[in-house]
Coordinates of C-alpha atoms (C1' of nucleotides) in Angstrom, one line a residue:
Chain A
M1 CA 10.9 53.1 151.3
D2 CA 8.3 54.2 153.8
S3 CA 6.0 50.1 153.0
K4 CA 4.1 50.1 156.9
T5 CA 2.6 52.9 154.8
E6 CA 2.8 51.9 151.1
R7 CA 1.1 48.4 152.1
M8 CA -2.0 50.1 154.4
E9 CA -2.4 52.5 151.3
K10 CA -2.5 49.6 149.1
I11 CA -4.5 47.7 151.3
V12 CA -7.2 51.1 151.3
S13 CA -7.4 51.6 148.1
L14 CA -8.2 47.7 147.7
C15 CA -10.8 48.3 150.0
K16 CA -12.4 50.7 148.3
R17 CA -12.1 49.3 144.7
R18 CA -13.1 46.3 145.0
G19 CA -16.4 47.4 147.3
F20 CA -14.9 46.6 150.6
I21 CA -14.8 48.8 153.2
F22 CA -16.0 53.1 152.0
Q23 CA -15.5 56.4 153.2
S24 CA -19.7 56.8 155.6
S25 CA -21.5 60.0 153.3
E26 CA -18.4 60.5 150.9
I27 CA -20.5 62.4 147.9
Y28 CA -21.0 64.4 150.6
G29 CA -16.5 64.4 151.7
G30 CA -17.3 62.0 154.0
L31 CA -17.5 61.8 157.8
N32 CA -14.9 61.4 160.1
G33 CA -15.2 58.3 162.4
F34 CA -17.3 56.4 160.1
W35 CA -17.0 53.6 157.8
D36 CA -19.5 52.2 154.7
Y37 CA -18.9 48.0 154.0
G38 CA -20.0 47.6 150.0
P39 CA -20.9 44.9 148.9
L40 CA -18.9 42.7 149.2
G41 CA -17.2 44.2 152.3
V42 CA -21.1 43.1 154.0
E43 CA -20.4 39.5 153.6
L44 CA -16.9 39.8 155.0
K45 CA -18.3 40.8 158.0
R46 CA -21.1 39.4 158.0
N47 CA -18.7 36.5 158.1
V48 CA -16.8 37.3 160.8
K49 CA -20.1 38.3 163.2
D50 CA -21.7 34.9 161.7
A51 CA -18.3 32.9 162.4
W52 CA -18.3 33.9 166.4
W53 CA -21.6 33.9 166.5
K54 CA -21.5 29.9 165.9
D55 CA -18.8 28.8 167.5
M56 CA -20.4 30.5 171.0
V57 CA -23.6 30.7 170.5
T58 CA -24.9 27.8 168.2
N59 CA -22.8 25.2 167.7
H60 CA -22.7 25.1 171.7
D61 CA -22.7 22.1 173.3
E62 CA -23.6 22.1 176.2
F63 CA -23.5 18.7 177.5
G64 CA -19.6 18.2 177.0
T65 CA -16.8 19.9 178.3
P66 CA -14.5 21.5 175.4
P67 CA -10.7 21.0 175.9
G68 CA -9.7 22.6 178.2
A69 CA -12.7 23.9 180.1
P70 CA -13.3 23.4 183.9
Q71 CA -16.8 21.9 183.2
G72 CA -19.9 21.7 180.6
F73 CA -21.4 25.2 180.8
G74 CA -24.8 27.3 178.6
M75 CA -24.1 29.5 175.5
V76 CA -27.2 31.8 174.9
G77 CA -27.9 34.9 172.9
L78 CA -29.7 38.1 173.5
D79 CA -30.0 41.4 171.1
C80 CA -30.5 44.5 173.2
S81 CA -31.7 47.5 172.8
I82 CA -29.0 50.8 172.1
I83 CA -31.1 53.3 173.7
M84 CA -31.0 52.7 177.1
H85 CA -32.5 53.7 180.9
P86 CA -30.3 57.1 181.3
Q87 CA -28.7 55.2 184.7
V88 CA -28.3 52.2 183.0
W89 CA -24.5 54.2 182.1
K90 CA -24.2 56.3 185.3
C91 CA -24.4 52.5 187.4
S92 CA -21.7 51.1 184.6
G93 CA -19.3 54.1 185.0
H94 CA -19.5 55.2 181.9
Y95 CA -21.2 58.4 182.6
D96 CA -18.8 60.0 185.2
L97 CA -15.6 58.9 182.7
F98 CA -17.5 59.9 179.5
C99 CA -19.0 63.6 180.7
D100 CA -15.9 64.4 182.8
F101 CA -15.6 68.3 181.9
M102 CA -12.1 69.2 180.4
V103 CA -9.4 72.0 180.2
D104 CA -7.5 72.3 177.7
C105 CA -3.8 75.0 178.0
R106 CA -3.3 77.0 174.2
E107 CA 0.4 77.7 175.3
C108 CA 1.7 73.8 176.9
Q109 CA -1.7 72.6 175.2
A110 CA -2.0 70.1 177.3
R111 CA -5.3 69.3 178.4
F112 CA -6.3 68.4 182.2
R113 CA -9.3 66.1 184.1
A114 CA -10.7 70.1 185.6
D115 CA -11.3 68.6 189.0
H116 CA -7.6 67.5 188.8
V117 CA -6.4 70.6 187.2
P118 CA -5.6 71.8 191.6
S119 CA -3.5 68.3 191.2
S120 CA -2.1 68.1 188.3
E121 CA 1.5 69.7 187.5
C122 CA 1.9 72.6 184.7
P123 CA 4.0 70.2 181.2
L124 CA 5.7 74.2 181.9
K125 CA 6.6 75.1 185.1
P126 CA 6.4 71.4 186.9
S127 CA 6.6 73.5 190.0
K128 CA 3.0 74.7 190.0
H129 CA -0.7 73.4 189.1
P130 CA -2.0 74.3 185.5
G131 CA -2.9 78.0 185.0
E132 CA -0.9 79.4 187.7
H133 CA 1.9 79.9 185.7
D134 CA 2.5 83.0 184.3
K135 CA 2.4 82.0 179.9
C136 CA -1.1 79.6 181.1
K137 CA -3.8 80.1 178.7
L138 CA -6.4 77.9 180.0
T139 CA -9.7 77.1 178.4
E140 CA -12.9 77.4 180.4
P141 CA -13.5 74.0 182.0
R142 CA -15.8 72.1 178.5
E143 CA -18.0 68.9 179.0
F144 CA -16.3 66.0 177.6
N145 CA -18.6 64.2 175.4
L146 CA -17.4 61.1 175.1
M147 CA -20.9 59.1 175.3
F148 CA -23.7 60.4 172.2
K149 CA -26.3 61.7 173.7
T150 CA -29.5 61.6 172.2
I151 CA -33.3 63.3 173.0
V152 CA -36.5 61.1 173.4
G153 CA -39.7 62.0 172.8
A154 CA -40.3 64.5 169.4
M155 CA -41.0 66.3 171.9
G156 CA -38.3 66.0 174.5
S157 CA -35.8 68.4 176.2
A158 CA -32.7 68.0 177.9
E159 CA -34.2 66.6 180.2
D160 CA -35.0 64.0 178.3
A161 CA -30.8 62.8 177.2
A162 CA -30.8 59.7 176.9
F163 CA -27.2 57.6 175.3
L164 CA -25.8 55.6 172.9
R165 CA -24.4 52.7 174.1
P166 CA -20.6 52.7 174.5
E167 CA -20.8 48.9 174.9
T168 CA -23.1 46.0 174.2
A169 CA -22.3 44.8 178.0
Q170 CA -24.3 46.4 180.1
G171 CA -27.9 45.2 178.1
I172 CA -26.3 41.9 179.7
F173 CA -25.8 43.3 182.7
V174 CA -29.3 44.3 183.0
N175 CA -30.9 41.1 182.0
F176 CA -28.7 38.6 183.5
K177 CA -32.5 38.0 185.2
N178 CA -34.6 37.6 182.9
V179 CA -32.2 35.5 181.2
C180 CA -32.1 33.4 184.4
D181 CA -36.1 33.3 184.8
T182 CA -36.9 32.9 181.1
T183 CA -34.2 30.4 180.2
R184 CA -33.5 27.5 182.5
V185 CA -29.9 28.2 182.3
R186 CA -27.5 27.1 185.2
I187 CA -24.1 28.6 186.4
P188 CA -21.8 28.5 184.1
F189 CA -22.8 30.0 181.4
G190 CA -22.1 33.1 178.5
I191 CA -24.5 34.9 177.5
C192 CA -23.8 36.2 174.2
Q193 CA -24.7 40.1 171.8
V194 CA -23.4 41.1 168.6
G195 CA -23.9 44.4 167.8
K196 CA -23.3 48.4 166.8
S197 CA -22.2 50.5 169.4
F198 CA -20.8 54.7 170.5
R199 CA -18.3 56.2 170.4
N200 CA -17.3 59.9 170.9
E201 CA -13.4 58.9 169.9
I202 CA -10.5 61.7 170.2
T203 CA -9.4 60.4 167.8
P204 CA -9.8 58.6 164.5
R205 CA -7.9 57.1 163.3
N206 CA -5.8 55.0 161.2
F207 CA -9.1 53.5 159.0
T208 CA -12.1 51.7 160.0
F209 CA -9.4 50.4 163.3
R210 CA -10.8 53.4 165.6
S211 CA -14.6 54.4 164.7
R212 CA -16.8 56.4 166.4
E213 CA -19.8 54.2 165.1
F214 CA -18.7 50.3 165.7
E215 CA -19.8 46.9 166.4
Q216 CA -18.5 44.7 169.2
M217 CA -18.8 41.4 170.5
E218 CA -19.8 40.7 173.8
L219 CA -19.9 37.5 175.9
E220 CA -20.3 38.0 179.0
F221 CA -19.8 34.6 181.1
F222 CA -21.2 34.2 184.7
C223 CA -19.0 31.5 187.2
H224 CA -18.9 31.0 190.2
P225 CA -16.5 33.3 192.1
N226 CA -14.4 30.2 193.5
S227 CA -13.7 29.0 189.8
S228 CA -13.3 31.9 187.9
M229 CA -9.5 32.8 187.1
Q230 CA -10.3 28.9 185.5
W231 CA -13.4 30.6 183.4
Y232 CA -10.5 33.7 182.8
Q233 CA -8.0 31.2 181.5
Y234 CA -10.4 29.6 179.9
W235 CA -11.7 32.4 177.5
R236 CA -8.6 34.1 177.4
D237 CA -6.7 30.9 176.2
R238 CA -9.7 30.3 173.9
R239 CA -10.3 33.4 172.3
L240 CA -6.4 33.8 171.4
K241 CA -7.0 30.4 169.5
W242 CA -10.8 32.0 167.4
Y243 CA -8.3 33.6 165.8
T244 CA -5.7 31.9 165.2
T245 CA -8.2 29.2 162.9
L246 CA -9.4 31.6 161.2
G247 CA -6.6 32.7 159.5
L248 CA -4.0 34.6 162.0
A249 CA -0.6 34.0 162.2
G250 CA 1.1 33.4 165.1
E251 CA 3.8 36.4 165.2
R252 CA 1.2 38.9 164.0
L253 CA -0.8 38.2 166.9
Q254 CA -0.6 37.7 170.6
L255 CA -1.7 38.2 173.6
R256 CA -0.9 40.6 176.1
E257 CA -1.5 39.9 180.0
H258 CA -2.0 43.2 181.7
A259 CA 0.4 43.9 184.2
Q260 CA -1.2 45.0 187.5
E261 CA -0.4 48.5 188.0
E262 CA -2.7 48.3 184.7
L263 CA -6.2 47.1 185.2
S264 CA -9.5 48.2 187.3
H265 CA -9.0 47.9 190.8
Y266 CA -12.1 44.7 191.5
S267 CA -10.1 43.6 188.0
C268 CA -8.6 39.8 188.6
G269 CA -6.2 39.7 185.0
T270 CA -7.2 42.0 181.9
S271 CA -5.1 40.0 178.6
D272 CA -5.8 41.7 175.3
I273 CA -5.6 39.8 172.5
E274 CA -3.6 42.1 169.7
Y275 CA -2.0 41.5 165.9
A276 CA -0.1 43.3 165.0
F277 CA -2.0 46.1 162.2
P278 CA 0.5 47.4 158.8
F279 CA -0.5 50.9 159.9
L280 CA 1.3 50.6 163.2
G281 CA 5.2 50.5 164.1
A282 CA 7.8 47.6 164.2
G283 CA 6.7 45.6 167.2
E284 CA 3.5 47.6 167.6
F285 CA 0.4 45.6 168.3
G286 CA -3.5 48.0 168.3
E287 CA -6.2 45.4 169.8
L288 CA -8.9 42.9 168.7
E289 CA -10.4 42.1 171.7
G290 CA -10.0 42.8 175.3
V291 CA -10.5 39.4 177.5
A292 CA -11.4 41.0 181.5
H293 CA -12.3 39.3 184.5
R294 CA -14.4 41.6 185.8
G295 CA -15.6 40.3 189.3
D296 CA -19.1 40.9 190.1
F297 CA -18.6 44.9 190.2
D298 CA -21.4 44.7 187.0
L299 CA -24.4 42.8 188.8
R300 CA -23.4 44.2 192.0
S301 CA -23.4 47.7 190.6
H302 CA -26.3 47.5 189.2
S303 CA -28.0 46.2 192.5
E304 CA -27.3 48.4 195.2
G305 CA -25.5 51.2 193.2
K306 CA -22.6 52.1 191.9
L307 CA -19.9 51.1 193.5
N308 CA -16.2 52.9 193.8
E309 CA -13.9 51.2 192.2
K310 CA -11.2 52.5 194.0
T311 CA -12.3 50.6 197.2
R312 CA -11.3 46.5 198.1
P313 CA -13.7 44.9 198.6
L314 CA -15.5 47.3 196.9
Q315 CA -18.3 49.8 198.4
V316 CA -20.9 52.0 197.2
E317 CA -20.7 55.0 196.0
L318 CA -21.9 57.6 198.6
G319 CA -22.7 60.6 197.1
P320 CA -22.4 64.5 199.5
D321 CA -25.8 63.3 200.9
G322 CA -24.3 59.4 201.9
K323 CA -27.0 58.1 200.2
P324 CA -26.0 56.1 197.0
K325 CA -23.8 58.7 194.6
W326 CA -26.0 56.5 191.8
A327 CA -28.7 54.3 193.2
G328 CA -28.4 50.7 191.6
S329 CA -31.9 48.5 190.4
G330 CA -33.0 47.2 193.8
K331 CA -33.3 44.7 192.5
D332 CA -31.1 41.3 193.7
L333 CA -28.8 39.9 191.1
S334 CA -27.5 37.1 193.1
Y335 CA -28.1 33.2 192.1
F336 CA -28.6 30.7 193.7
D337 CA -27.5 27.7 193.3
D338 CA -30.1 24.8 194.4
Q339 CA -28.4 22.5 194.3
T340 CA -25.7 23.3 196.9
R341 CA -28.1 25.5 198.3
E342 CA -25.7 28.4 198.1
R343 CA -26.3 32.5 197.9
Y344 CA -24.2 34.0 195.6
I345 CA -23.5 36.6 193.0
P346 CA -21.3 35.3 189.9
H347 CA -18.3 36.8 189.2
V348 CA -18.4 37.8 185.2
I349 CA -15.6 36.8 182.5
E350 CA -16.0 39.6 179.9
P351 CA -14.2 38.7 176.6
S352 CA -15.1 41.6 174.6
A353 CA -13.9 41.2 170.4
G354 CA -14.2 44.9 168.3
A355 CA -15.8 43.4 164.1
D356 CA -14.7 45.7 162.8
R357 CA -11.0 45.2 164.5
G358 CA -11.4 41.6 163.1
T359 CA -12.2 42.1 159.7
L360 CA -10.0 44.5 159.4
A361 CA -7.1 42.2 160.9
F362 CA -8.0 40.1 158.7
I363 CA -8.3 41.6 155.4
C364 CA -5.0 43.2 156.3
E365 CA -3.3 39.5 156.9
A366 CA -5.2 38.5 154.1
F367 CA -2.9 41.2 151.5
H368 CA -0.3 39.5 149.4
E369 CA 1.2 40.0 146.5
D370 CA 2.9 37.4 144.5
N371 CA 4.7 36.9 141.1
Q372 CA 3.2 34.0 139.2
P373 CA 3.8 33.4 135.8
D374 CA 1.5 34.6 132.7
E375 CA 0.3 32.5 129.6
K376 CA 4.4 33.8 128.6
G377 CA 5.7 32.6 131.3
E378 CA 6.9 35.7 132.5
M379 CA 6.2 36.4 136.1
Q380 CA 3.5 38.9 136.7
S381 CA 3.0 40.1 139.6
R382 CA -0.8 39.7 142.3
I383 CA -2.7 41.0 144.3
V384 CA -4.8 38.0 146.2
M385 CA -6.7 38.2 149.0
K386 CA -6.1 35.4 151.6
F387 CA -8.7 35.0 153.4
H388 CA -10.2 31.2 155.3
P389 CA -12.5 29.5 152.6
R390 CA -15.2 31.0 155.8
L391 CA -14.6 34.1 156.1
A392 CA -14.5 34.6 152.5
P393 CA -17.2 36.9 150.8
I394 CA -17.7 34.7 147.9
K395 CA -16.6 30.8 148.4
V396 CA -16.6 30.0 144.6
A397 CA -17.2 31.8 140.8
V398 CA -17.7 29.4 137.9
F399 CA -16.8 30.8 134.6
P400 CA -17.5 28.9 131.0
L401 CA -13.9 28.4 129.4
V402 CA -15.0 30.4 126.7
K403 CA -18.6 31.7 126.1
K404 CA -19.7 29.4 123.1
D405 CA -20.1 25.7 122.5
G406 CA -22.4 25.1 125.3
M407 CA -20.2 25.7 128.2
P408 CA -21.8 29.3 129.4
E409 CA -25.1 27.6 130.0
F410 CA -23.7 24.7 132.1
A411 CA -21.4 26.9 134.0
L412 CA -25.4 28.8 134.7
D413 CA -26.1 25.1 135.5
L414 CA -23.8 24.6 138.2
Y415 CA -24.1 28.2 139.5
R416 CA -28.1 27.8 139.8
N417 CA -27.0 24.9 141.3
L418 CA -24.1 26.2 144.1
K419 CA -26.4 29.2 145.1
A420 CA -29.3 27.0 145.9
A421 CA -27.2 24.9 148.0
G422 CA -27.0 28.6 150.4
I423 CA -23.0 28.4 148.6
A424 CA -22.0 32.3 147.9
T425 CA -21.1 31.9 144.2
Y426 CA -20.1 34.4 141.4
Y427 CA -20.6 34.0 137.5
D428 CA -18.1 35.7 135.4
Q429 CA -18.3 34.9 131.6
Q430 CA -16.1 38.7 130.9
A431 CA -12.6 38.2 129.4
A432 CA -10.0 35.6 129.0
I433 CA -9.7 33.0 131.4
G434 CA -6.4 34.8 133.3
K435 CA -8.3 37.7 134.2
R436 CA -11.3 36.5 135.8
Y437 CA -8.9 33.9 138.1
R438 CA -6.7 37.8 139.0
R439 CA -10.4 39.2 139.8
Q440 CA -11.0 36.5 141.7
D441 CA -7.9 36.2 143.2
E442 CA -8.3 39.7 144.3
I443 CA -11.5 39.7 146.4
G444 CA -10.7 36.7 148.1
T445 CA -12.5 33.9 146.4
P446 CA -10.5 30.3 147.3
F447 CA -12.1 28.5 144.3
C448 CA -12.8 28.6 140.7
V449 CA -14.8 26.3 139.3
T450 CA -13.7 26.4 135.4
V451 CA -16.4 24.7 132.6
D452 CA -14.4 23.6 130.0
G453 CA -14.7 21.7 125.7
Q454 CA -14.3 18.6 127.8
S455 CA -16.8 18.9 130.6
I456 CA -19.6 18.9 128.1
Q457 CA -18.2 15.9 127.1
D458 CA -18.2 14.0 130.4
Q459 CA -19.6 16.3 132.6
T460 CA -17.0 16.8 134.4
V461 CA -15.0 21.0 135.4
T462 CA -11.3 22.0 136.6
I463 CA -11.5 23.2 140.1
R464 CA -9.1 26.0 140.7
D465 CA -6.5 26.7 144.0
R466 CA -6.4 30.2 145.4
D467 CA -3.3 30.2 147.0
T468 CA -1.1 26.9 145.4
L469 CA -3.5 28.1 141.6
E470 CA -3.4 23.6 141.5
Q471 CA -6.3 23.0 138.9
R472 CA -8.2 19.4 139.7
R473 CA -10.2 17.7 137.4
I474 CA -13.8 16.2 139.3
P475 CA -17.0 15.3 138.0
A476 CA -19.2 19.0 138.2
D477 CA -21.9 17.1 140.8
K478 CA -19.3 17.1 142.9
V479 CA -18.1 20.4 142.8
L480 CA -20.5 21.0 146.2
E481 CA -19.7 18.1 148.3
E482 CA -16.1 19.7 147.5
V483 CA -16.4 23.2 147.9
A484 CA -18.5 22.6 151.4
A485 CA -15.7 19.8 152.3
R486 CA -12.8 22.4 151.8
L487 CA -15.0 25.7 153.7
R488 CA -15.3 22.9 156.8
A489 CA -12.0 22.4 157.0
Chain B
rG1 C1' -7.1 69.3 170.3
rC2 C1' -1.7 71.0 167.9
rG3 C1' 1.6 70.9 163.7
rG4 C1' 2.7 68.8 159.2
rG5 C1' 1.4 66.3 153.9
rU6 C1' -2.2 65.2 150.3
rG7 C1' -6.8 65.7 148.2
rU8 C1' -7.9 65.9 139.3
rA9 C1' -11.7 59.4 135.9
rG10 C1' -13.4 53.7 139.6
rC11 C1' -7.9 52.9 140.8
rU12 C1' -2.5 55.0 140.3
rC13 C1' -1.2 59.5 139.2
rA14 C1' 0.9 63.7 135.1
rG15 C1' -1.0 68.6 134.7
rU16 C1' 3.2 75.1 138.1
rG17 C1' -2.3 80.6 135.1
rG18 C1' -4.5 80.1 129.0
rU19 C1' -9.3 73.3 125.3
rA20 C1' -9.9 68.0 131.1
rG21 C1' -4.9 64.1 130.2
rA22 C1' -2.0 59.5 130.8
rG23 C1' -2.1 53.7 132.1
rC24 C1' -5.4 51.1 134.2
rA25 C1' -10.2 49.8 135.5
rC26 C1' -15.2 48.9 133.2
rC27 C1' -18.8 48.5 128.8
rA28 C1' -20.0 46.4 123.4
rC29 C1' -18.2 43.5 119.1
rG30 C1' -15.0 40.2 117.1
rU31 C1' -10.7 37.5 118.2
rU32 C1' -8.5 33.7 121.7
rG33 C1' -8.5 29.7 124.4
rC34 C1' -6.5 27.8 131.3
rC35 C1' -4.0 32.2 134.9
rA36 C1' -3.3 40.2 133.8
rA37 C1' -3.5 38.9 125.3
rC38 C1' -5.1 41.8 120.9
rG39 C1' -7.8 44.9 117.3
rU40 C1' -12.4 48.1 116.6
rG41 C1' -16.0 51.0 119.4
rG42 C1' -17.8 53.4 123.4
rA43 C1' -19.2 55.3 128.9
rC44 C1' -16.7 58.0 132.5
rG45 C1' -14.1 65.3 135.6
rU46 C1' -19.4 69.3 141.3
rC47 C1' -10.3 69.5 139.8
rG48 C1' -12.6 67.8 147.6
rU49 C1' -16.4 72.1 149.2
rG50 C1' -17.9 77.4 149.9
rG51 C1' -15.4 81.9 149.1
rG52 C1' -11.9 85.0 147.0
rU53 C1' -8.1 87.3 143.2
rU54 C1' -7.8 87.6 137.5
rC55 C1' -10.0 88.9 131.7
rG56 C1' -9.4 84.3 132.5
rA57 C1' -7.8 79.5 138.6
rG58 C1' -6.7 72.3 138.0
rC59 C1' -2.7 76.2 139.1
rC60 C1' -2.6 81.9 144.0
rC61 C1' -4.9 83.4 148.2
rC62 C1' -8.7 82.3 152.2
rA63 C1' -11.4 79.3 154.7
rU64 C1' -14.4 75.1 155.0
rC65 C1' -14.9 69.8 154.4
rA66 C1' -11.7 64.5 154.8
rC67 C1' -7.5 61.8 154.5
rC68 C1' -2.1 60.4 155.8
rC69 C1' 2.2 61.5 158.6
rG70 C1' 3.9 62.7 163.9
rC71 C1' 1.8 64.9 169.0
rU72 C1' -2.1 64.6 172.4
rC73 C1' -6.7 61.0 173.7
rC74 C1' -8.2 56.2 174.0
rA75 C1' -12.7 55.9 180.5

RNA sequence: GCGGGUGUAGCUCAGUGGUAGAGCACCACGUUGCCAACGUGGACGUCGUGGGUUCGAGCCCCAUCACCCGCUCCA
């Protein structure tokens, strides 16, 4: 049995059937690498992003020191434009890396960077370079557009080309000075941003995991160079714990510290938080979030001009004319600490998470098939999405046991009260009660409240737990309190 | 980008050149009354898309798109 494929197919099918995730432009045949979130999916993904934002920004206490942190720190948010000045991408390094000219060999089906052909080996004849072997059939160098290009202005031409951002991070770096000048933040502090990014991935694959349009949740944390390693370790551990807290199991989640040779030349450390997605082979993990120590590469590049990653210490990359290959803004992006009278360029720790990948991981982790007894006591299979209550698209479903004797009216009242309190609530009076429970199990609703004949007499209802199937009878006016408490837990 | 597979109802799939099907799901009514009940009725199809062959195509041929698997790629 190919359980790996089967399991993923069941998950994809459920996502479609229940309105979590649809193919983009499906009625036109779909579009490779793009996906839409349906009515339940949008709630789920929103809950993931909200959990991130609240845990990082809204609920952050800048006057306390979180467990494991070297000291207290500030956290603020930002939402910047998707299209930015083209020079941003030249200084960030994306332009050079994302716009390479590539050469394909039709014979050996290999691809080479055009500028690396003289130093590459032909796979068929390793003693020769690509193109030198009799059988080589190289294509003309073709531009490899890893960034989406667009034209700014209705009458714009190629000279007005701009790019859709391939990451949200650069918007934070170029606003570093603005934030420092306007918010009274002091180092150490972080700037958070959630937003769409775009990359022309070579091969979109594995459902939403590798998409061309995706959403990131990024923090750029600015700190003193001397304490940067401590902060790197703090964020690495804290970010891992965030996923655990929201329900990703220990063995399918891992932190993988990059080996020295994997690191960018300027980085003192990078870790990936990875999840064992069902579509991957045994022992394989896919990246959810990268936590990188970026040193002062970004702020210096945007100030002095794009730095050459291969130099140590980092130096501005020069063009043939001896001037910076890509000029920086020329703005001073250093930080002045008026307590210590020290001026320095902060180092940056970057936890960069994929919102769609996280959402997909929570979906995969939540997916369970188990057996539960039906009314005759015979075991029946059921699909249940065991979302953490904080992430579940619907928190409570309210049912009248039967649609008569005042039960629907009682149940609707309760439904409206819960909605008014901001709880995502669903009302259902159709079909047998057992079927309604199963419908909610399949979309991961953690609590079902049922109004029965006794409710009309004594104002109590039963509240059922999705995972244990346990039911307790509580006063109807305690439902809100009960649910709210379990959402916090 | 390369090779293989798949594409028929919301979902899972049957249908091998001659009237478009099943199960589940969905809707209505009745019945039941706490874990996928039953009865009756109902709605739901560009057979992925476009061409071609044929008297006739869901089925054969070509192209194309999407998804899955394996390579490649993933700064």
